[in-house]
PDB file of C-alpha atoms in Angstrom:
ATOM      1  CA  UNK A  81      24.688  22.817 -36.876  1.00 79.00           C
ATOM      2  CA  UNK A  82      21.152  21.461 -37.371  1.00 82.00           C
ATOM      3  CA  UNK A  83      18.555  24.181 -37.085  1.00 90.00           C
ATOM      4  CA  UNK A  84      14.851  24.669 -37.690  1.00 94.00           C
ATOM      5  CA  UNK A  85      13.478  28.193 -38.021  1.00 96.00           C
ATOM      6  CA  UNK A  86       9.750  28.875 -37.973  1.00 97.00           C
ATOM      7  CA  UNK A  87       7.840  31.982 -38.955  1.00 96.00           C
ATOM      8  CA  UNK A  88       5.891  33.879 -37.969  1.00 97.00           C
ATOM      9  CA  UNK A  89       6.427  33.550 -34.239  1.00 96.00           C
ATOM     10  CA  UNK A  90       2.760  34.332 -33.680  1.00 96.00           C
ATOM     11  CA  UNK A  91      -0.281  34.864 -35.850  1.00 97.00           C
ATOM     12  CA  UNK A  92      -3.811  36.108 -35.244  1.00 98.00           C
ATOM     13  CA  UNK A  93      -6.525  35.406 -37.802  1.00 98.00           C
ATOM     14  CA  UNK A  94     -10.302  35.494 -37.990  1.00 98.00           C
ATOM     15  CA  UNK A  95     -12.329  32.332 -37.977  1.00 98.00           C
ATOM     16  CA  UNK A  96     -12.899  31.011 -41.475  1.00 97.00           C
ATOM     17  CA  UNK A  97      -9.743  32.523 -42.925  1.00 98.00           C
ATOM     18  CA  UNK A  98      -6.792  30.587 -44.307  1.00 98.00           C
ATOM     19  CA  UNK A  99      -3.207  30.880 -43.108  1.00 98.00           C
ATOM     20  CA  UNK A 100       0.231  29.531 -43.924  1.00 98.00           C
ATOM     21  CA  UNK A 101       3.035  28.785 -41.496  1.00 98.00           C
ATOM     22  CA  UNK A 102       6.646  28.497 -42.607  1.00 98.00           C
ATOM     23  CA  UNK A 103       9.533  26.239 -41.606  1.00 97.00           C
ATOM     24  CA  UNK A 104      13.119  26.450 -42.874  1.00 97.00           C
ATOM     25  CA  UNK A 105      15.627  23.797 -41.873  1.00 95.00           C
ATOM     26  CA  UNK A 106      19.323  23.128 -42.209  1.00 92.00           C
ATOM     27  CA  UNK A 107      19.253  19.538 -40.935  1.00 83.00           C
ATOM     28  CA  UNK A 108      21.617  17.158 -42.661  1.00 81.00           C
ATOM     29  CA  UNK A 109      21.249  14.317 -43.332  1.00 82.00           C
ATOM     30  CA  UNK A 110      17.493  14.656 -43.693  1.00 84.00           C
ATOM     31  CA  UNK A 111      15.074  11.822 -43.008  1.00 84.00           C
ATOM     32  CA  UNK A 112      11.643  13.305 -42.444  1.00 90.00           C
ATOM     33  CA  UNK A 113       9.767  16.416 -41.379  1.00 94.00           C
ATOM     34  CA  UNK A 114       6.730  16.487 -39.127  1.00 95.00           C
ATOM     35  CA  UNK A 115       4.296  19.200 -38.209  1.00 97.00           C
ATOM     36  CA  UNK A 116       2.812  18.979 -34.727  1.00 97.00           C
ATOM     37  CA  UNK A 117      -0.097  20.793 -33.127  1.00 97.00           C
ATOM     38  CA  UNK A 118       0.227  21.525 -29.432  1.00 96.00           C
ATOM     39  CA  UNK A 119      -2.814  22.683 -27.508  1.00 95.00           C
ATOM     40  CA  UNK A 120      -2.127  24.599 -24.303  1.00 91.00           C
ATOM     41  CA  UNK A 121      -1.202  22.232 -21.499  1.00 90.00           C
ATOM     42  CA  UNK A 122      -1.095  19.167 -23.720  1.00 93.00           C
ATOM     43  CA  UNK A 123       1.567  17.159 -25.519  1.00 94.00           C
ATOM     44  CA  UNK A 124       2.203  17.818 -29.228  1.00 95.00           C
ATOM     45  CA  UNK A 125       0.147  15.746 -31.648  1.00 95.00           C
ATOM     46  CA  UNK A 126       1.393  14.861 -35.104  1.00 94.00           C
ATOM     47  CA  UNK A 127      -0.457  16.412 -38.062  1.00 96.00           C
ATOM     48  CA  UNK A 128       1.672  15.316 -41.020  1.00 93.00           C
ATOM     49  CA  UNK A 129       4.937  13.576 -41.795  1.00 91.00           C
ATOM     50  CA  UNK A 130       6.889  13.890 -45.028  1.00 92.00           C
ATOM     51  CA  UNK A 131       9.999  12.184 -46.262  1.00 90.00           C
ATOM     52  CA  UNK A 132      12.540  13.505 -48.728  1.00 84.00           C
ATOM     53  CA  UNK A 133      10.595  12.382 -51.783  1.00 88.00           C
ATOM     54  CA  UNK A 134       7.210  13.776 -50.767  1.00 90.00           C
ATOM     55  CA  UNK A 135       6.060  17.258 -51.803  1.00 92.00           C
ATOM     56  CA  UNK A 136       2.595  17.494 -50.284  1.00 95.00           C
ATOM     57  CA  UNK A 137       0.694  15.780 -47.509  1.00 95.00           C
ATOM     58  CA  UNK A 138      -2.833  16.573 -46.375  1.00 95.00           C
ATOM     59  CA  UNK A 139      -4.707  15.850 -43.179  1.00 94.00           C
ATOM     60  CA  UNK A 140      -8.198  17.300 -43.365  1.00 96.00           C
ATOM     61  CA  UNK A 141      -7.912  21.089 -43.440  1.00 97.00           C
ATOM     62  CA  UNK A 142      -4.142  20.895 -42.918  1.00 97.00           C
ATOM     63  CA  UNK A 143      -1.854  20.678 -45.947  1.00 97.00           C
ATOM     64  CA  UNK A 144       1.898  20.495 -45.593  1.00 97.00           C
ATOM     65  CA  UNK A 145       4.373  21.041 -48.411  1.00 97.00           C
ATOM     66  CA  UNK A 146       8.048  20.225 -48.582  1.00 96.00           C
ATOM     67  CA  UNK A 147      10.735  21.528 -50.903  1.00 94.00           C
ATOM     68  CA  UNK A 148      13.822  19.438 -50.205  1.00 90.00           C
ATOM     69  CA  UNK A 149      15.942  21.542 -52.563  1.00 91.00           C
ATOM     70  CA  UNK A 150      15.364  24.809 -50.727  1.00 93.00           C
ATOM     71  CA  UNK A 151      14.857  23.034 -47.372  1.00 93.00           C
ATOM     72  CA  UNK A 152      11.548  24.707 -46.753  1.00 96.00           C
ATOM     73  CA  UNK A 153       8.218  23.447 -45.558  1.00 97.00           C
ATOM     74  CA  UNK A 154       4.875  25.123 -45.070  1.00 98.00           C
ATOM     75  CA  UNK A 155       1.690  24.226 -43.262  1.00 98.00           C
ATOM     76  CA  UNK A 156      -1.483  25.625 -44.783  1.00 98.00           C
ATOM     77  CA  UNK A 157      -4.661  25.718 -42.719  1.00 98.00           C
ATOM     78  CA  UNK A 158      -7.886  26.120 -44.656  1.00 98.00           C
ATOM     79  CA  UNK A 159     -11.102  27.618 -43.291  1.00 98.00           C
ATOM     80  CA  UNK A 160      -9.708  28.070 -39.795  1.00 97.00           C
ATOM     81  CA  UNK A 161     -11.747  27.149 -36.737  1.00 97.00           C
ATOM     82  CA  UNK A 162     -11.509  28.328 -33.150  1.00 97.00           C
ATOM     83  CA  UNK A 163     -10.101  24.912 -32.243  1.00 97.00           C
ATOM     84  CA  UNK A 164      -7.118  25.566 -34.501  1.00 98.00           C
ATOM     85  CA  UNK A 165      -5.788  27.975 -31.867  1.00 98.00           C
ATOM     86  CA  UNK A 166      -2.598  26.280 -30.731  1.00 97.00           C
ATOM     87  CA  UNK A 167       1.146  26.188 -31.188  1.00 97.00           C
ATOM     88  CA  UNK A 168       2.382  24.546 -34.402  1.00 98.00           C
ATOM     89  CA  UNK A 169       5.812  22.968 -34.260  1.00 97.00           C
ATOM     90  CA  UNK A 170       8.038  21.861 -37.130  1.00 96.00           C
ATOM     91  CA  UNK A 171      10.360  18.947 -36.329  1.00 95.00           C
ATOM     92  CA  UNK A 172      12.978  17.353 -38.551  1.00 92.00           C
ATOM     93  CA  UNK A 173      14.758  14.043 -38.143  1.00 87.00           C
ATOM     94  CA  UNK A 174      18.034  13.050 -39.686  1.00 82.00           C
ATOM     95  CA  UNK A 175      20.846  10.673 -38.921  1.00 75.00           C
ATOM     96  CA  UNK A 176      21.015  11.161 -35.164  1.00 81.00           C
ATOM     97  CA  UNK A 177      18.834  10.066 -32.267  1.00 84.00           C
ATOM     98  CA  UNK A 178      17.844  13.651 -31.573  1.00 88.00           C
ATOM     99  CA  UNK A 179      15.124  15.340 -33.669  1.00 91.00           C
ATOM    100  CA  UNK A 180      15.517  19.068 -34.267  1.00 91.00           C
ATOM    101  CA  UNK A 181      12.660  21.278 -33.136  1.00 93.00           C
ATOM    102  CA  UNK A 182      11.554  24.681 -34.271  1.00 94.00           C
ATOM    103  CA  UNK A 183      10.324  27.101 -31.613  1.00 93.00           C
ATOM    104  CA  UNK A 184       6.802  26.950 -32.942  1.00 95.00           C
ATOM    105  CA  UNK A 185       4.227  29.378 -34.278  1.00 97.00           C
ATOM    106  CA  UNK A 186       1.485  30.437 -31.912  1.00 97.00           C
ATOM    107  CA  UNK A 187      -1.795  30.687 -33.798  1.00 98.00           C
ATOM    108  CA  UNK A 188      -4.837  32.441 -32.365  1.00 98.00           C
ATOM    109  CA  UNK A 189      -8.136  32.204 -34.215  1.00 98.00           C
ATOM    110  CA  UNK A 190     -10.665  34.872 -33.260  1.00 96.00           C
ATOM    111  CA  UNK A 191     -14.423  34.551 -33.827  1.00 95.00           C
TER     112      UNK A 191
ATOM    113  CA  UNK B 227      -1.448   0.285 -31.571  1.00 83.00           C
ATOM    114  CA  UNK B 228       1.170   2.116 -29.575  1.00 84.00           C
ATOM    115  CA  UNK B 229       0.291   4.243 -26.572  1.00 91.00           C
ATOM    116  CA  UNK B 230       2.294   6.296 -24.111  1.00 94.00           C
ATOM    117  CA  UNK B 231       1.287   6.935 -20.522  1.00 94.00           C
ATOM    118  CA  UNK B 232       2.748   9.724 -18.439  1.00 95.00           C
ATOM    119  CA  UNK B 233       1.831  10.576 -14.874  1.00 92.00           C
ATOM    120  CA  UNK B 234       0.958  12.464 -12.855  1.00 93.00           C
ATOM    121  CA  UNK B 235      -0.723  15.134 -14.966  1.00 93.00           C
ATOM    122  CA  UNK B 236      -0.058  17.867 -12.415  1.00 95.00           C
ATOM    123  CA  UNK B 237       2.217  18.051  -9.421  1.00 96.00           C
ATOM    124  CA  UNK B 238       2.965  20.700  -6.818  1.00 97.00           C
ATOM    125  CA  UNK B 239       6.093  20.099  -4.761  1.00 97.00           C
ATOM    126  CA  UNK B 240       8.008  22.204  -2.223  1.00 97.00           C
ATOM    127  CA  UNK B 241      11.592  23.270  -2.838  1.00 97.00           C
ATOM    128  CA  UNK B 242      14.022  20.604  -1.655  1.00 97.00           C
ATOM    129  CA  UNK B 243      11.617  17.715  -2.040  1.00 97.00           C
ATOM    130  CA  UNK B 244      12.326  14.711  -4.301  1.00 97.00           C
ATOM    131  CA  UNK B 245      10.718  14.130  -7.679  1.00 96.00           C
ATOM    132  CA  UNK B 246       9.757  11.054  -9.661  1.00 96.00           C
ATOM    133  CA  UNK B 247       7.881  11.255 -12.966  1.00 96.00           C
ATOM    134  CA  UNK B 248       7.112   8.054 -14.802  1.00 95.00           C
ATOM    135  CA  UNK B 249       6.460   7.261 -18.430  1.00 96.00           C
ATOM    136  CA  UNK B 250       5.571   3.923 -19.989  1.00 96.00           C
ATOM    137  CA  UNK B 251       5.059   2.913 -23.604  1.00 96.00           C
ATOM    138  CA  UNK B 252       2.869   0.088 -24.855  1.00 94.00           C
ATOM    139  CA  UNK B 253       2.673  -1.654 -28.190  1.00 91.00           C
ATOM    140  CA  UNK B 254       6.277  -1.296 -29.296  1.00 90.00           C
ATOM    141  CA  UNK B 255       9.690  -2.677 -28.459  1.00 89.00           C
ATOM    142  CA  UNK B 256      13.054  -1.009 -27.982  1.00 91.00           C
ATOM    143  CA  UNK B 257      11.889   2.541 -28.692  1.00 93.00           C
ATOM    144  CA  UNK B 258      14.081   5.559 -28.211  1.00 94.00           C
ATOM    145  CA  UNK B 259      12.725   7.440 -25.207  1.00 96.00           C
ATOM    146  CA  UNK B 260      12.968  11.145 -24.435  1.00 96.00           C
ATOM    147  CA  UNK B 261      12.288  13.627 -21.652  1.00 96.00           C
ATOM    148  CA  UNK B 262      11.629  17.238 -22.659  1.00 96.00           C
ATOM    149  CA  UNK B 263      10.849  20.316 -20.603  1.00 95.00           C
ATOM    150  CA  UNK B 264       8.858  23.286 -21.815  1.00 93.00           C
ATOM    151  CA  UNK B 265       8.789  26.632 -20.040  1.00 86.00           C
ATOM    152  CA  UNK B 266       5.637  28.703 -20.421  1.00 81.00           C
ATOM    153  CA  UNK B 267       5.357  30.071 -23.953  1.00 79.00           C
ATOM    154  CA  UNK B 268       8.681  28.532 -25.003  1.00 84.00           C
ATOM    155  CA  UNK B 269       9.927  25.682 -27.158  1.00 88.00           C
ATOM    156  CA  UNK B 270      10.795  22.172 -26.063  1.00 92.00           C
ATOM    157  CA  UNK B 271      14.162  21.591 -24.407  1.00 92.00           C
ATOM    158  CA  UNK B 272      15.602  18.078 -24.565  1.00 93.00           C
ATOM    159  CA  UNK B 273      16.702  16.872 -21.133  1.00 95.00           C
ATOM    160  CA  UNK B 274      17.513  13.174 -21.580  1.00 95.00           C
ATOM    161  CA  UNK B 275      17.201  10.464 -24.158  1.00 95.00           C
ATOM    162  CA  UNK B 276      17.698   6.719 -24.085  1.00 95.00           C
ATOM    163  CA  UNK B 277      18.327   4.222 -26.843  1.00 94.00           C
ATOM    164  CA  UNK B 278      18.091   1.165 -24.592  1.00 92.00           C
ATOM    165  CA  UNK B 279      17.769  -0.173 -21.063  1.00 92.00           C
ATOM    166  CA  UNK B 280      20.145   1.614 -18.675  1.00 90.00           C
ATOM    167  CA  UNK B 281      21.486   3.733 -21.559  1.00 92.00           C
ATOM    168  CA  UNK B 282      20.870   7.388 -20.723  1.00 92.00           C
ATOM    169  CA  UNK B 283      22.266  10.467 -22.432  1.00 91.00           C
ATOM    170  CA  UNK B 284      22.007  13.862 -20.784  1.00 90.00           C
ATOM    171  CA  UNK B 285      21.699  16.882 -23.016  1.00 86.00           C
ATOM    172  CA  UNK B 286      21.688  19.677 -20.453  1.00 81.00           C
ATOM    173  CA  UNK B 287      23.352  19.818 -17.019  1.00 68.00           C
ATOM    174  CA  UNK B 288      20.454  19.679 -14.607  1.00 76.00           C
ATOM    175  CA  UNK B 289      19.281  19.112 -11.112  1.00 88.00           C
ATOM    176  CA  UNK B 290      17.571  16.105 -12.667  1.00 94.00           C
ATOM    177  CA  UNK B 291      18.418  12.529 -13.595  1.00 95.00           C
ATOM    178  CA  UNK B 292      16.763   9.858 -15.700  1.00 96.00           C
ATOM    179  CA  UNK B 293      16.630   6.092 -15.598  1.00 95.00           C
ATOM    180  CA  UNK B 294      15.323   3.345 -17.843  1.00 96.00           C
ATOM    181  CA  UNK B 295      14.974   0.225 -15.720  1.00 94.00           C
ATOM    182  CA  UNK B 296      12.846  -1.575 -18.317  1.00 94.00           C
ATOM    183  CA  UNK B 297      12.589  -1.381 -22.092  1.00 94.00           C
ATOM    184  CA  UNK B 298       9.407   0.677 -22.103  1.00 94.00           C
ATOM    185  CA  UNK B 299       9.736   2.576 -18.848  1.00 95.00           C
ATOM    186  CA  UNK B 300      11.435   5.944 -18.488  1.00 96.00           C
ATOM    187  CA  UNK B 301      11.713   7.787 -15.173  1.00 96.00           C
ATOM    188  CA  UNK B 302      12.705  11.383 -14.467  1.00 96.00           C
ATOM    189  CA  UNK B 303      13.953  12.079 -10.956  1.00 96.00           C
ATOM    190  CA  UNK B 304      15.426  14.685  -8.700  1.00 95.00           C
ATOM    191  CA  UNK B 305      16.763  14.389  -5.157  1.00 95.00           C
ATOM    192  CA  UNK B 306      16.046  18.022  -4.298  1.00 95.00           C
ATOM    193  CA  UNK B 307      13.828  20.229  -6.414  1.00 96.00           C
ATOM    194  CA  UNK B 308      14.661  23.845  -7.180  1.00 95.00           C
ATOM    195  CA  UNK B 309      12.228  26.617  -8.065  1.00 94.00           C
ATOM    196  CA  UNK B 310      13.745  26.631 -11.550  1.00 92.00           C
ATOM    197  CA  UNK B 311      12.626  23.038 -12.067  1.00 94.00           C
ATOM    198  CA  UNK B 312       9.045  24.220 -12.506  1.00 94.00           C
ATOM    199  CA  UNK B 313       7.717  23.594 -15.985  1.00 94.00           C
ATOM    200  CA  UNK B 314       5.857  21.283 -18.295  1.00 96.00           C
ATOM    201  CA  UNK B 315       7.573  17.904 -18.697  1.00 97.00           C
ATOM    202  CA  UNK B 316       6.932  15.737 -21.710  1.00 97.00           C
ATOM    203  CA  UNK B 317       7.905  12.150 -22.341  1.00 97.00           C
ATOM    204  CA  UNK B 318       8.149  10.883 -25.908  1.00 96.00           C
ATOM    205  CA  UNK B 319       8.964   7.669 -27.730  1.00 95.00           C
ATOM    206  CA  UNK B 320      10.366   7.225 -31.183  1.00 91.00           C
ATOM    207  CA  UNK B 321      10.867   4.523 -33.760  1.00 84.00           C
ATOM    208  CA  UNK B 322      10.528   6.536 -36.971  1.00 78.00           C
ATOM    209  CA  UNK B 323       9.155   9.750 -35.487  1.00 80.00           C
ATOM    210  CA  UNK B 324       8.293  11.203 -32.109  1.00 89.00           C
ATOM    211  CA  UNK B 325       5.073  10.518 -30.217  1.00 93.00           C
ATOM    212  CA  UNK B 326       4.394  12.480 -27.050  1.00 96.00           C
ATOM    213  CA  UNK B 327       2.635  11.834 -23.791  1.00 95.00           C
ATOM    214  CA  UNK B 328       0.189  14.352 -22.353  1.00 94.00           C
ATOM    215  CA  UNK B 329       2.783  15.912 -20.093  1.00 95.00           C
ATOM    216  CA  UNK B 330       3.182  16.710 -16.409  1.00 96.00           C
ATOM    217  CA  UNK B 331       2.765  20.231 -15.114  1.00 96.00           C
ATOM    218  CA  UNK B 332       5.259  20.602 -12.249  1.00 96.00           C
ATOM    219  CA  UNK B 333       5.098  23.593  -9.927  1.00 96.00           C
ATOM    220  CA  UNK B 334       7.834  23.930  -7.342  1.00 96.00           C
ATOM    221  CA  UNK B 335       6.797  26.238  -4.509  1.00 97.00           C
TER     222      UNK B 335
END
């Protein structure tokens, strides 16, 4: 069964600090993995997308890594800002029409 | 560029009333279309998806139905709303990866 597990479930950090969110997946076959940011009351917005052959992808202060051998991905946020407070969702796509979602990590950045 | 429009943004409806949420996509052809629901503080639950006009797959037995009368139009409906239908509804389109609308906050009173 395709599954995506994210950790931690929630995280509180101080503004300016770095943090790393984790995503483990068991999706097969694997096509790509996306990290989304979802602000409260809004639709998720894509941060990064990685295919099987990509190890690292950056988008400003967001850096995603992918290890296709261990089926793990991480999202690293550098120098966090208050606006980074949101839910971060890991989504994998494979051979079916239905992407597999993680439950998300809720990040709160305090001043 | 591709865009997705979803409306209304918020909706308050009494129990037993009908529902119609609409989603349209611009700038692409023959996308896969999806309706998700998200309860407060929870993950996204897939309700329906469509790979073509009039082709609808239901993932969860619901008080809801979906239709795709045109290639880039996806409609979520209900004949009689229940309190449990309250939630945040998201439409999405996909060619290679998912792109979401801004969602509709539905409150059934």
